[in-house]
Every structure is written in structure tokens, then in C-alpha cells.
Amino acid sequence: MTTTIQDQLNLARKNQILEAATTVFAEKGFQRATIKDIAKVAGIADGTIYNYFQNKNAILFGLMDRLNETESRELQFQGTSDTTFSEFFSAYLKHRLEQFGTREIALLGIIISEVLVNAELRQQYQTRILEPTYAIAERAFQSMVDAGKLPAMDVPISVRIISATFLGLVIQRLFGDTTLEQRWDSLPDVLPQFLLEGLIHQERKSP
Amino acid sequence: MTTTIQDQLNLARKNQILEAATTVFAEKGFQRATIKDIAKVAGIADGTIYNYFQNKNAILFGLMDRLNETESRELQFQGTSDTTFSEFFSAYLKHRLEQFGTREIALLGIIISEVLVNAELRQQYQTRILEPTYAIAERAFQSMVDAGKLPAMDVPISVRIISATFLGLVIQRLFGDTTLEQRWDSLPDVLPQFLLEGLIHQERKSP
DNA sequence: GAATAATAACTGATTAGTCATTAATTGTCA
DNA sequence: TGACAATTAATGACTAATCAGTTATTATTC
């Protein structure tokens, strides 16, 4: 497993294409983007792209993988920290929302859009991103339950609910909701507050 | 504003096309679906479609409008009921998840997929669906705050968080997550339980 | 000069939307 | 009523444009 100069050049060119693809996809979406578009932005001939990616789908696979790498890196640092759940949750969201800049959010939108209607990509997305991400998150969650920081809850479902909240907010923002756009940066503070304090206060009063 | 027999026939044919479009879109997505596909399923000639819809986008507008009609009908019945927030929340989710059958979920996926990458559709989606839905939900929420059933919380953001949870779960299911698929029907019970009891129990213990 | 990488012209297939033609329906009046 | 004209709806062949992927050729590197 030695990386030669060839491999490095190869990787650099691949990344160059992926960068260009990100730009073009963000502008036109996956299907409307053409190989020529991507080649033009990358400053290479369109045929060259096929020396590095088997087909158009493979370019999106490449982007998915890159997104996944940073995601799992970020997930891993969590989970063993010595905090309450609300602190963990707030920290997780803060981290996640901060790391997810405009470009990443736009790219996520492209991927979601295509995964929803492309069976081959969906298959890849499931095995390459969804399942590993769930697995890591479930492990982190479970360890907090084991450590007595969380009540014995339904870990798989809980993980899905939390990620659904994040995912849904990203999508609603991509839909162009101005309220979310304007107040995006305050979400890491507001969201746990809503979920924890908002609901708790109410529930404490009611019975 | 009288509806003639002409209008009714016109509407029937429109619905016939929309039904066919739903089937085809669910199978191939919006972009991969062709006008010929839809015409074939509807049992008419492809040219006929253009007598009823200006273009392909307009067909999706039509589907969006139909989805929105049922949605706002369902939203309106809520909000004035005399319950605690957790009951309201549970009932809302139950209702929402029950009303959203496989076909509606699939259609929502198609619309989301296209709205994410099609500026014209996004514009329509915002004004026809998103803004009215938020407006109704915010009003319902605010009335519960005014009635003292909820603490004075940030209504617009709260509404967005709740709908994000629902939206995110739908999308994760469409991604093909088997856990969610298997346990979909238990969500109306589990989700409020997770959000309310799960978090509260923990929070009560910790300080 | 051999091997590898890049090029861009080209192909084959696809498809949204058009439009001239045909069919069906409605209205008129003897 | 029934003949026929006028209006409206339906048809499907056609067009013009697009684009993913191929490949023969040229350039670069070693």
C-alpha cells in the first residue's frame, strides 16, 4: 500500500474534477449538469473525465465518499465525552452545523435530490454513508446509555430521530425558508433549548 | 364562478393525467419520466397532455397543489383542541403519519427531489406550500402559547423544528432505511415518548 | 521511443414540445 | 328530428436540441 507520485497525481486530478463537479452540481443539480460543464470548469477536456471516473454516477459516488469522510471523522470525536445528554446534544449540533458550510449544505442537497430518485445511487448511499453513520452514532449513543447518562431508550430510533431533525432543517433551509436562513447560526443554541427546556417546563407544570 | 360540465370534464381529465403522472414519477422520478410515459399510463396521446398542462413543470405544480390541499385541511382541524403540548404533538404526528400513505410519501420524495434542484419549482413550492403551511402552523402554535399551554417559546423556529423532524424521518425512510421502514407505524407513539420522556427523565436526574 | 495522459470530434439515443390532421361534440335551423 | 356546420378535443408524427460515452489522434512524460 505505497502511494507513488502517480497515485498522488491521479488523486489530485480526481479532486480537481470533484471540485468542479461540486460547483456545477450546486448550480444546476446533478441531472442538468453535463460532463462538458464539469470539464469546462475544471479546465480540461470532457473525455479526460472518463479517464478518472467510469461514468457520471461515479462522480457523485466520489463526492459522497468525501462528504462521508469528514462526517465520520466528526462523529468519532464525540460519544466518549463526559457530559450530560443535553450538553452532548448541543455540542453535537453546534459542531455539525458549524462544520456544514454553505458549500457542504448545497452538496448535501444535490446528493439527497439524486438519491431520492436514483436506485443505483441510493444503494451506494445506504451502504457507504447511511449504515456506517448510523452504526457509529448508535455505538456512541449506547455507550452513554451504558454509562447511565441516558435512560434505557430505543437507541436505533433515537439516533434516527436526531439525525432526522438535522436533515429536515437542512432541507427546509435549502427550500429557501428565509426564517431558517436568517437564524441558522442560532440553531445550535435554540434547538436543544427548544427540545429540552421548552418541553420540560411545560411537562413539569401539567400533571 | 359556476362550474359547467366543461369544467368538470376538464378537471377529470386533468386528474387522470395527474394520477398517471404520480405513478410514473414514483417509478422513475420527475426528470427521467417522459411525457410519453405519462400519456401511455393515462391511456391518451402525448400531445393531449399539452392541452391541459403548459409543460412538464406544470404537471408537478398540479401534484403539489393537490398534496397541499389535503395537508392544509388536516392542519386546520388541529390547534384549537384542548390538550397539553405532548398530547397535541403526539396527535399531530399520528395524524400526519397515518394520512401519509406509501403513495403520498413517494410523491413527497419526488417533489422534494425536484424542488431541491429546480429554481422555478422551488419558487412555486415556497409560495404555494411552504409559506401557507408555516403560517397555519404558527397560528395554531401561537394560540396554544396564548392559552398558556406552552411556555413563551420561539414560535417560528419551533414550528420549523417539528416539521423538520417529520420531513427528515420521511426522507430517511425513502433512503431505504429498513429500521425506519419496519417500525414506521410505531413512530407516532415512540417519537413523542422519545422527545418528552426520554429527555425529561434524564434532565430531572442530572442537576 | 515506449508508455501514459489528454484531447475533442463524433455517435447514437433520447425527448420536450409543436402542429397539421383527424375525431368528437355541440349548436343551428329547416 | 336530422342534416350539417362550427367549435373543441385528441392524435401522433415530427423537429430541433441535448448529451453521455467512445475513440482515434495528438501531446506529454519517463
Coordinates of C-alpha atoms (C1' of nucleotides) in Angstrom, one line a residue:
Chain A
M1 CA 0.0 0.0 0.0
T2 CA 2.6 2.6 -1.0
T3 CA 1.4 5.8 -2.7
T4 CA 3.5 6.6 -5.7
I5 CA 3.8 10.0 -7.3
Q6 CA 1.4 8.6 -9.9
D7 CA -1.2 7.9 -7.3
Q8 CA -0.9 11.4 -5.9
L9 CA -1.2 13.0 -9.4
N10 CA -4.2 10.7 -10.0
L11 CA -5.8 11.8 -6.7
A12 CA -5.1 15.4 -7.4
R13 CA -6.8 15.3 -10.8
K14 CA -9.7 13.4 -9.3
N15 CA -10.1 16.0 -6.7
Q16 CA -9.9 18.7 -9.3
I17 CA -12.8 17.1 -11.1
L18 CA -14.8 16.6 -7.9
E19 CA -14.3 20.3 -7.0
A20 CA -15.5 21.4 -10.4
A21 CA -18.4 19.0 -10.2
T22 CA -19.4 20.4 -6.8
T23 CA -19.6 23.9 -8.4
V24 CA -21.6 22.8 -11.4
F25 CA -23.9 20.5 -9.4
A26 CA -24.6 23.2 -6.9
E27 CA -25.6 25.4 -9.8
K28 CA -27.7 23.1 -11.9
G29 CA -28.2 19.9 -9.9
F30 CA -26.9 16.5 -10.9
Q31 CA -29.1 15.6 -13.9
R32 CA -29.0 19.1 -15.6
A33 CA -25.2 19.3 -15.2
T34 CA -23.3 18.0 -18.2
I35 CA -19.9 16.4 -18.4
K36 CA -18.9 19.2 -20.6
D37 CA -19.9 21.7 -17.9
I38 CA -17.7 20.0 -15.4
A39 CA -14.8 19.7 -17.8
K40 CA -15.0 23.3 -18.7
V41 CA -15.0 24.4 -15.0
A42 CA -12.1 22.0 -14.3
G43 CA -10.3 23.4 -17.3
I44 CA -9.9 20.0 -19.0
A45 CA -11.3 18.2 -22.0
D46 CA -14.6 16.3 -21.4
G47 CA -13.1 13.0 -22.5
T48 CA -10.5 13.3 -19.7
I49 CA -13.1 12.9 -17.1
Y50 CA -13.7 9.3 -18.2
N51 CA -10.1 8.5 -17.5
Y52 CA -10.8 9.1 -13.8
F53 CA -14.5 8.3 -13.4
Q54 CA -16.3 5.4 -15.1
N55 CA -19.4 7.5 -15.6
K56 CA -21.5 10.4 -14.3
N57 CA -22.8 8.4 -11.3
A58 CA -19.3 7.6 -10.2
I59 CA -18.6 11.4 -9.8
L60 CA -21.4 11.6 -7.3
F61 CA -20.1 8.5 -5.5
G62 CA -16.8 10.3 -5.2
L63 CA -18.5 13.3 -3.7
M64 CA -20.4 11.1 -1.3
D65 CA -17.3 9.5 -0.1
R66 CA -15.5 12.8 0.5
L67 CA -18.5 14.1 2.5
N68 CA -18.7 10.9 4.4
E69 CA -15.0 11.0 5.4
T70 CA -15.4 14.4 7.1
E71 CA -18.7 13.3 8.7
S72 CA -17.3 10.1 10.3
R73 CA -14.2 12.0 11.4
E74 CA -16.5 14.4 13.2
L75 CA -18.7 11.7 14.6
Q76 CA -15.9 9.8 16.1
F77 CA -14.5 12.5 18.3
Q78 CA -17.8 12.5 20.1
G79 CA -19.6 9.9 22.3
T80 CA -17.0 9.3 24.9
S81 CA -17.0 12.8 26.3
D82 CA -18.1 13.2 29.9
T83 CA -21.2 15.3 29.7
T84 CA -24.9 15.1 30.2
F85 CA -27.1 14.3 27.3
S86 CA -28.3 17.9 26.7
E87 CA -24.7 19.1 26.6
F88 CA -23.7 16.3 24.3
F89 CA -26.7 17.0 22.0
S90 CA -26.0 20.8 21.9
A91 CA -22.3 20.2 21.3
Y92 CA -23.1 17.7 18.5
L93 CA -25.5 20.1 16.8
K94 CA -23.1 23.0 17.2
H95 CA -20.3 21.1 15.7
R96 CA -22.4 19.7 12.9
L97 CA -23.9 23.0 11.9
E98 CA -20.6 24.8 12.1
Q99 CA -18.8 22.2 10.0
F100 CA -21.5 22.3 7.5
G101 CA -20.9 25.4 5.5
T102 CA -22.9 26.7 2.6
R103 CA -21.0 24.6 0.1
E104 CA -21.5 21.4 2.1
I105 CA -25.1 22.1 2.6
A106 CA -25.6 22.7 -1.1
L107 CA -23.8 19.5 -1.9
L108 CA -25.8 17.5 0.5
G109 CA -28.9 18.9 -1.2
I110 CA -27.7 17.6 -4.6
I111 CA -26.9 14.2 -3.2
I112 CA -30.3 13.9 -1.4
S113 CA -32.1 15.1 -4.5
E114 CA -30.5 12.4 -6.6
V115 CA -30.5 9.6 -4.1
L116 CA -34.3 10.0 -3.8
V117 CA -34.8 9.1 -7.4
N118 CA -31.8 7.1 -8.5
A119 CA -31.9 3.4 -7.3
E120 CA -28.2 2.8 -8.0
L121 CA -27.1 5.8 -6.1
R122 CA -29.5 5.0 -3.3
Q123 CA -27.9 1.6 -2.9
Q124 CA -24.5 3.2 -2.7
Y125 CA -25.6 5.9 -0.3
Q126 CA -27.1 3.3 2.0
T127 CA -24.0 1.1 2.3
R128 CA -21.4 3.8 2.0
I129 CA -22.9 6.6 4.2
L130 CA -26.1 5.8 5.9
E131 CA -25.3 2.5 7.5
P132 CA -21.8 3.4 8.7
T133 CA -23.1 6.7 10.1
Y134 CA -25.9 5.0 12.0
A135 CA -23.5 2.4 13.3
I136 CA -21.1 4.9 14.7
A137 CA -23.9 7.0 16.2
E138 CA -25.6 4.1 17.7
R139 CA -22.4 2.9 19.3
A140 CA -21.9 6.4 20.8
F141 CA -25.4 6.6 22.0
Q142 CA -25.3 3.1 23.5
S143 CA -22.2 3.9 25.4
M144 CA -23.9 6.9 27.0
V145 CA -26.9 4.7 28.0
D146 CA -24.5 2.1 29.4
A147 CA -22.7 4.9 31.4
G148 CA -26.1 5.8 32.9
K149 CA -26.1 9.2 31.2
L150 CA -29.3 8.4 29.4
P151 CA -32.3 6.3 30.3
A152 CA -32.6 3.0 28.6
M153 CA -34.1 4.2 25.4
D154 CA -34.6 2.8 22.0
V155 CA -31.2 3.6 20.6
P156 CA -31.7 3.0 16.9
I157 CA -34.9 5.0 16.7
S158 CA -33.4 7.8 18.8
V159 CA -30.4 8.1 16.5
R160 CA -32.8 8.3 13.6
I161 CA -34.9 11.0 15.2
I162 CA -32.0 13.2 16.0
S163 CA -30.4 12.9 12.5
A164 CA -33.9 13.4 11.0
T165 CA -34.1 16.8 12.8
F166 CA -30.8 17.9 11.4
L167 CA -31.6 16.6 8.0
G168 CA -35.0 18.2 7.9
L169 CA -33.7 21.5 8.9
V170 CA -31.0 21.4 6.2
I171 CA -33.6 20.6 3.6
Q172 CA -36.0 23.3 4.8
R173 CA -33.2 25.7 4.5
L174 CA -32.4 24.6 1.0
F175 CA -36.1 25.1 0.2
G176 CA -35.4 28.8 0.7
D177 CA -37.0 29.4 4.0
T178 CA -35.8 32.9 5.0
T179 CA -36.5 32.5 8.7
L180 CA -34.2 29.5 8.9
E181 CA -31.6 31.2 6.8
Q182 CA -31.5 34.3 8.9
R183 CA -31.4 32.4 12.2
W184 CA -29.3 29.5 11.1
D185 CA -26.4 30.4 13.3
S186 CA -28.5 30.5 16.4
L187 CA -29.8 26.9 15.9
P188 CA -27.2 25.2 18.0
D189 CA -28.3 27.2 20.9
V190 CA -32.0 27.3 20.2
L191 CA -32.6 23.7 19.1
P192 CA -31.6 22.0 22.3
Q193 CA -33.3 24.7 24.3
F194 CA -36.5 24.1 22.4
L195 CA -36.2 20.3 22.8
L196 CA -35.1 20.3 26.4
E197 CA -36.3 23.4 28.2
G198 CA -39.3 24.1 26.2
L199 CA -40.9 20.7 26.5
I200 CA -39.7 20.1 30.1
H201 CA -41.1 23.3 31.5
Q202 CA -44.4 22.5 30.1
E203 CA -44.4 18.9 31.2
R204 CA -43.5 19.8 34.7
K205 CA -46.5 22.0 35.1
S206 CA -49.1 19.9 33.5
P207 CA -49.8 16.9 35.8
Chain B
M1 CA -67.9 31.2 -10.5
T2 CA -70.2 28.5 -11.9
T3 CA -68.7 25.1 -12.8
T4 CA -70.0 23.9 -16.1
I5 CA -70.0 20.4 -17.4
Q6 CA -67.0 21.5 -19.5
D7 CA -65.1 22.5 -16.4
Q8 CA -65.8 19.2 -14.8
L9 CA -64.7 17.2 -17.8
N10 CA -61.6 19.3 -17.9
L11 CA -60.9 18.7 -14.2
A12 CA -61.5 15.0 -14.6
R13 CA -59.0 14.7 -17.5
K14 CA -56.5 16.8 -15.5
N15 CA -56.8 14.4 -12.6
Q16 CA -56.5 11.5 -14.9
I17 CA -53.2 12.9 -16.1
L18 CA -52.1 13.7 -12.6
E19 CA -52.8 10.2 -11.4
A20 CA -50.8 8.7 -14.3
A21 CA -48.0 11.2 -13.5
T22 CA -47.9 10.1 -9.9
T23 CA -47.5 6.5 -10.9
V24 CA -44.8 7.3 -13.5
F25 CA -42.9 9.8 -11.3
A26 CA -43.0 7.3 -8.3
E27 CA -41.3 4.8 -10.6
K28 CA -38.7 6.9 -12.4
G29 CA -38.6 10.3 -10.7
F30 CA -39.5 13.6 -12.4
Q31 CA -36.7 14.1 -14.8
R32 CA -36.5 10.5 -16.0
A33 CA -40.2 10.3 -16.6
T34 CA -41.2 11.2 -20.1
I35 CA -44.4 12.8 -21.3
K36 CA -44.9 9.7 -23.4
D37 CA -44.7 7.5 -20.3
I38 CA -47.4 9.5 -18.6
A39 CA -49.6 9.6 -21.7
K40 CA -49.3 5.8 -22.1
V41 CA -50.3 5.2 -18.4
A42 CA -53.1 7.7 -18.8
G43 CA -54.2 5.9 -22.0
I44 CA -54.1 9.1 -24.1
A45 CA -51.9 10.6 -26.7
D46 CA -48.8 12.5 -25.6
G47 CA -49.9 15.7 -27.4
T48 CA -53.1 15.7 -25.4
I49 CA -51.3 16.4 -22.2
Y50 CA -50.3 19.8 -23.5
N51 CA -53.9 20.7 -23.8
Y52 CA -54.1 20.5 -20.1
F53 CA -50.7 21.4 -18.8
Q54 CA -48.4 24.0 -20.3
N55 CA -45.3 22.0 -19.7
K56 CA -43.8 19.2 -17.6
N57 CA -43.2 21.5 -14.7
A58 CA -46.9 22.4 -14.6
I59 CA -47.7 18.8 -14.0
L60 CA -45.7 18.8 -10.9
F61 CA -47.3 22.1 -9.8
G62 CA -50.6 20.3 -10.1
L63 CA -49.4 17.5 -7.9
M64 CA -48.1 19.9 -5.4
D65 CA -51.4 21.7 -5.2
R66 CA -53.3 18.5 -4.6
L67 CA -50.9 17.5 -1.9
N68 CA -51.2 20.9 -0.3
E69 CA -55.0 20.8 -0.3
T70 CA -55.1 17.7 1.9
E71 CA -52.3 19.0 4.1
S72 CA -53.9 22.3 4.9
R73 CA -57.2 20.5 5.5
E74 CA -55.5 18.4 8.0
L75 CA -53.6 21.2 9.7
Q76 CA -56.7 23.2 10.2
F77 CA -58.6 20.7 12.3
Q78 CA -55.8 21.0 14.9
G79 CA -54.6 23.8 17.1
T80 CA -57.8 24.6 18.9
S81 CA -58.0 21.3 20.7
D82 CA -57.9 21.4 24.4
T83 CA -54.8 19.3 25.3
T84 CA -51.3 19.6 26.6
F85 CA -48.5 20.1 24.2
S86 CA -47.3 16.5 24.4
E87 CA -50.8 15.2 23.5
F88 CA -51.0 17.7 20.7
F89 CA -47.7 16.8 19.4
S90 CA -48.4 13.1 19.5
A91 CA -51.8 13.5 17.9
Y92 CA -50.3 15.7 15.2
L93 CA -47.7 13.2 14.4
K94 CA -50.1 10.3 14.5
H95 CA -52.4 12.0 12.2
R96 CA -49.7 13.1 9.8
L97 CA -48.1 9.7 9.6
E98 CA -51.4 7.9 9.2
Q99 CA -52.6 10.2 6.5
F100 CA -49.3 9.9 4.7
G101 CA -49.5 6.5 3.0
T102 CA -46.9 5.0 0.8
R103 CA -48.1 6.8 -2.3
E104 CA -48.1 10.2 -0.6
I105 CA -44.6 9.6 0.8
A106 CA -43.3 8.6 -2.6
L107 CA -44.8 11.6 -4.2
L108 CA -43.4 13.9 -1.5
G109 CA -40.0 12.4 -2.3
I110 CA -40.3 13.2 -5.9
I111 CA -41.3 16.8 -5.2
I112 CA -38.5 17.3 -2.6
S113 CA -36.0 15.8 -5.1
E114 CA -37.0 18.2 -7.8
V115 CA -37.6 21.3 -5.6
L116 CA -34.0 20.9 -4.4
V117 CA -32.6 21.4 -7.9
N118 CA -35.2 23.3 -9.8
A119 CA -35.4 27.0 -9.1
E120 CA -38.8 27.6 -10.8
L121 CA -40.3 24.8 -8.8
R122 CA -38.7 26.0 -5.6
Q123 CA -40.3 29.4 -6.1
Q124 CA -43.7 27.8 -6.6
Y125 CA -43.2 25.4 -3.7
Q126 CA -42.3 28.2 -1.3
T127 CA -45.3 30.4 -2.1
R128 CA -47.9 27.6 -2.7
I129 CA -46.9 25.2 0.1
L130 CA -44.2 26.2 2.5
E131 CA -45.3 29.7 3.4
P132 CA -49.1 28.9 3.8
T133 CA -48.2 25.7 5.8
Y134 CA -45.9 27.6 8.1
A135 CA -48.5 30.4 8.6
I136 CA -51.2 28.0 9.6
A137 CA -48.9 26.0 11.9
E138 CA -47.6 29.2 13.5
R139 CA -51.0 30.4 14.2
A140 CA -52.0 27.1 15.8
F141 CA -48.8 27.1 17.9
Q142 CA -49.2 30.7 19.0
S143 CA -52.8 30.1 20.1
M144 CA -51.5 27.3 22.4
V145 CA -48.9 29.7 23.8
D146 CA -51.5 32.3 24.3
A147 CA -53.7 29.8 26.1
G148 CA -50.9 29.1 28.5
K149 CA -50.5 25.5 27.3
L150 CA -46.9 26.2 26.1
P151 CA -44.2 28.4 27.6
A152 CA -43.5 31.5 25.7
M153 CA -41.2 29.9 23.1
D154 CA -39.9 31.0 19.8
V155 CA -42.9 30.0 17.6
P156 CA -41.5 30.2 14.1
I157 CA -38.4 28.2 15.0
S158 CA -40.4 25.7 17.0
V159 CA -42.7 25.1 14.1
R160 CA -39.7 24.6 11.8
I161 CA -38.0 22.1 14.2
I162 CA -41.2 20.0 14.4
S163 CA -41.8 19.9 10.7
A164 CA -38.1 19.2 10.2
T165 CA -38.4 16.1 12.3
F166 CA -41.3 14.8 10.3
L167 CA -39.6 15.7 7.0
G168 CA -36.3 14.2 8.0
L169 CA -37.9 10.9 9.0
V170 CA -39.8 10.7 5.7
I171 CA -36.6 11.2 3.8
Q172 CA -34.6 8.8 5.8
R173 CA -37.3 6.2 5.1
L174 CA -37.2 7.0 1.4
F175 CA -33.4 6.4 1.6
G176 CA -34.3 2.8 2.3
D177 CA -33.5 2.6 6.0
T178 CA -35.0 -0.8 7.0
T179 CA -35.2 0.1 10.7
L180 CA -37.5 3.0 10.0
E181 CA -39.5 1.1 7.5
Q182 CA -40.1 -1.8 9.9
R183 CA -41.0 0.4 12.8
W184 CA -42.8 3.2 10.9
D185 CA -46.2 2.5 12.4
S186 CA -44.9 2.8 15.9
L187 CA -43.4 6.3 15.4
P188 CA -46.4 8.2 16.5
D189 CA -46.1 6.6 19.9
V190 CA -42.3 6.4 20.1
L191 CA -41.4 9.8 18.8
P192 CA -43.2 11.9 21.4
Q193 CA -42.1 9.5 24.0
F194 CA -38.5 9.9 23.0
L195 CA -38.7 13.7 22.9
L196 CA -40.7 14.1 26.1
E197 CA -40.0 11.2 28.5
G198 CA -36.5 10.3 27.2
L199 CA -35.1 13.8 27.6
I200 CA -37.1 14.8 30.7
H201 CA -36.2 11.8 32.8
Q202 CA -32.6 12.5 32.1
E203 CA -32.8 16.1 32.8
R204 CA -34.6 15.6 36.0
K205 CA -31.9 13.5 37.4
S206 CA -28.8 15.4 36.4
P207 CA -28.6 18.7 38.3
Chain C
dG1 C1' 10.8 5.6 -28.3
dA2 C1' 7.6 3.4 -25.3
dA3 C1' 4.0 4.2 -22.3
dT4 C1' 0.8 7.1 -20.4
dA5 C1' -2.4 11.0 -20.4
dA6 C1' -5.3 14.4 -22.7
dT7 C1' -8.0 15.9 -26.4
dA8 C1' -12.2 17.0 -29.0
dA9 C1' -14.9 15.4 -32.8
dC10 C1' -18.3 12.2 -33.2
dT11 C1' -22.3 9.0 -32.5
dG12 C1' -26.4 7.1 -31.1
dA13 C1' -30.0 7.6 -28.4
dT14 C1' -33.3 10.4 -26.1
dT15 C1' -37.2 13.6 -25.5
dA16 C1' -39.9 18.1 -24.7
dG17 C1' -42.7 20.4 -27.2
dT18 C1' -45.1 21.6 -31.9
dC19 C1' -48.5 21.4 -35.3
dA20 C1' -51.1 19.8 -39.1
dT21 C1' -54.6 16.5 -39.3
dT22 C1' -58.5 13.8 -37.6
dA23 C1' -62.3 12.8 -34.5
dA24 C1' -65.9 14.1 -31.4
dT25 C1' -69.1 17.1 -29.7
dT26 C1' -72.2 20.8 -29.8
dG27 C1' -75.3 24.1 -31.9
dT28 C1' -78.4 25.7 -35.5
dC29 C1' -82.3 25.7 -38.2
dA30 C1' -85.4 23.7 -41.8
Chain D
dT1 C1' -85.8 15.1 -35.9
dG2 C1' -81.9 15.0 -38.6
dA3 C1' -78.6 17.3 -41.7
dC4 C1' -74.7 19.8 -41.4
dA5 C1' -71.7 23.4 -39.9
dA6 C1' -68.8 25.2 -36.3
dT7 C1' -66.3 24.5 -32.4
dT8 C1' -63.5 22.0 -29.4
dA9 C1' -60.5 18.0 -28.2
dA10 C1' -57.4 14.3 -29.4
dT11 C1' -53.8 12.5 -32.1
dG12 C1' -49.1 11.1 -33.2
dA13 C1' -45.5 12.0 -36.5
dC14 C1' -42.0 15.2 -36.5
dT15 C1' -38.3 18.5 -35.1
dA16 C1' -34.6 20.6 -33.0
dA17 C1' -31.8 20.2 -29.4
dT18 C1' -29.3 17.8 -25.9
dC19 C1' -25.8 14.9 -24.0
dA20 C1' -23.3 10.5 -22.1
dG21 C1' -20.0 8.0 -23.5
dT22 C1' -16.5 6.4 -27.4
dT23 C1' -12.4 6.5 -29.9
dA24 C1' -8.9 7.8 -33.0
dT25 C1' -5.5 11.2 -32.7
dT26 C1' -2.2 14.1 -30.5
dA27 C1' 0.7 15.6 -26.6
dT28 C1' 3.5 14.6 -22.6
dT29 C1' 6.3 12.1 -19.6
dC30 C1' 9.7 8.8 -18.4

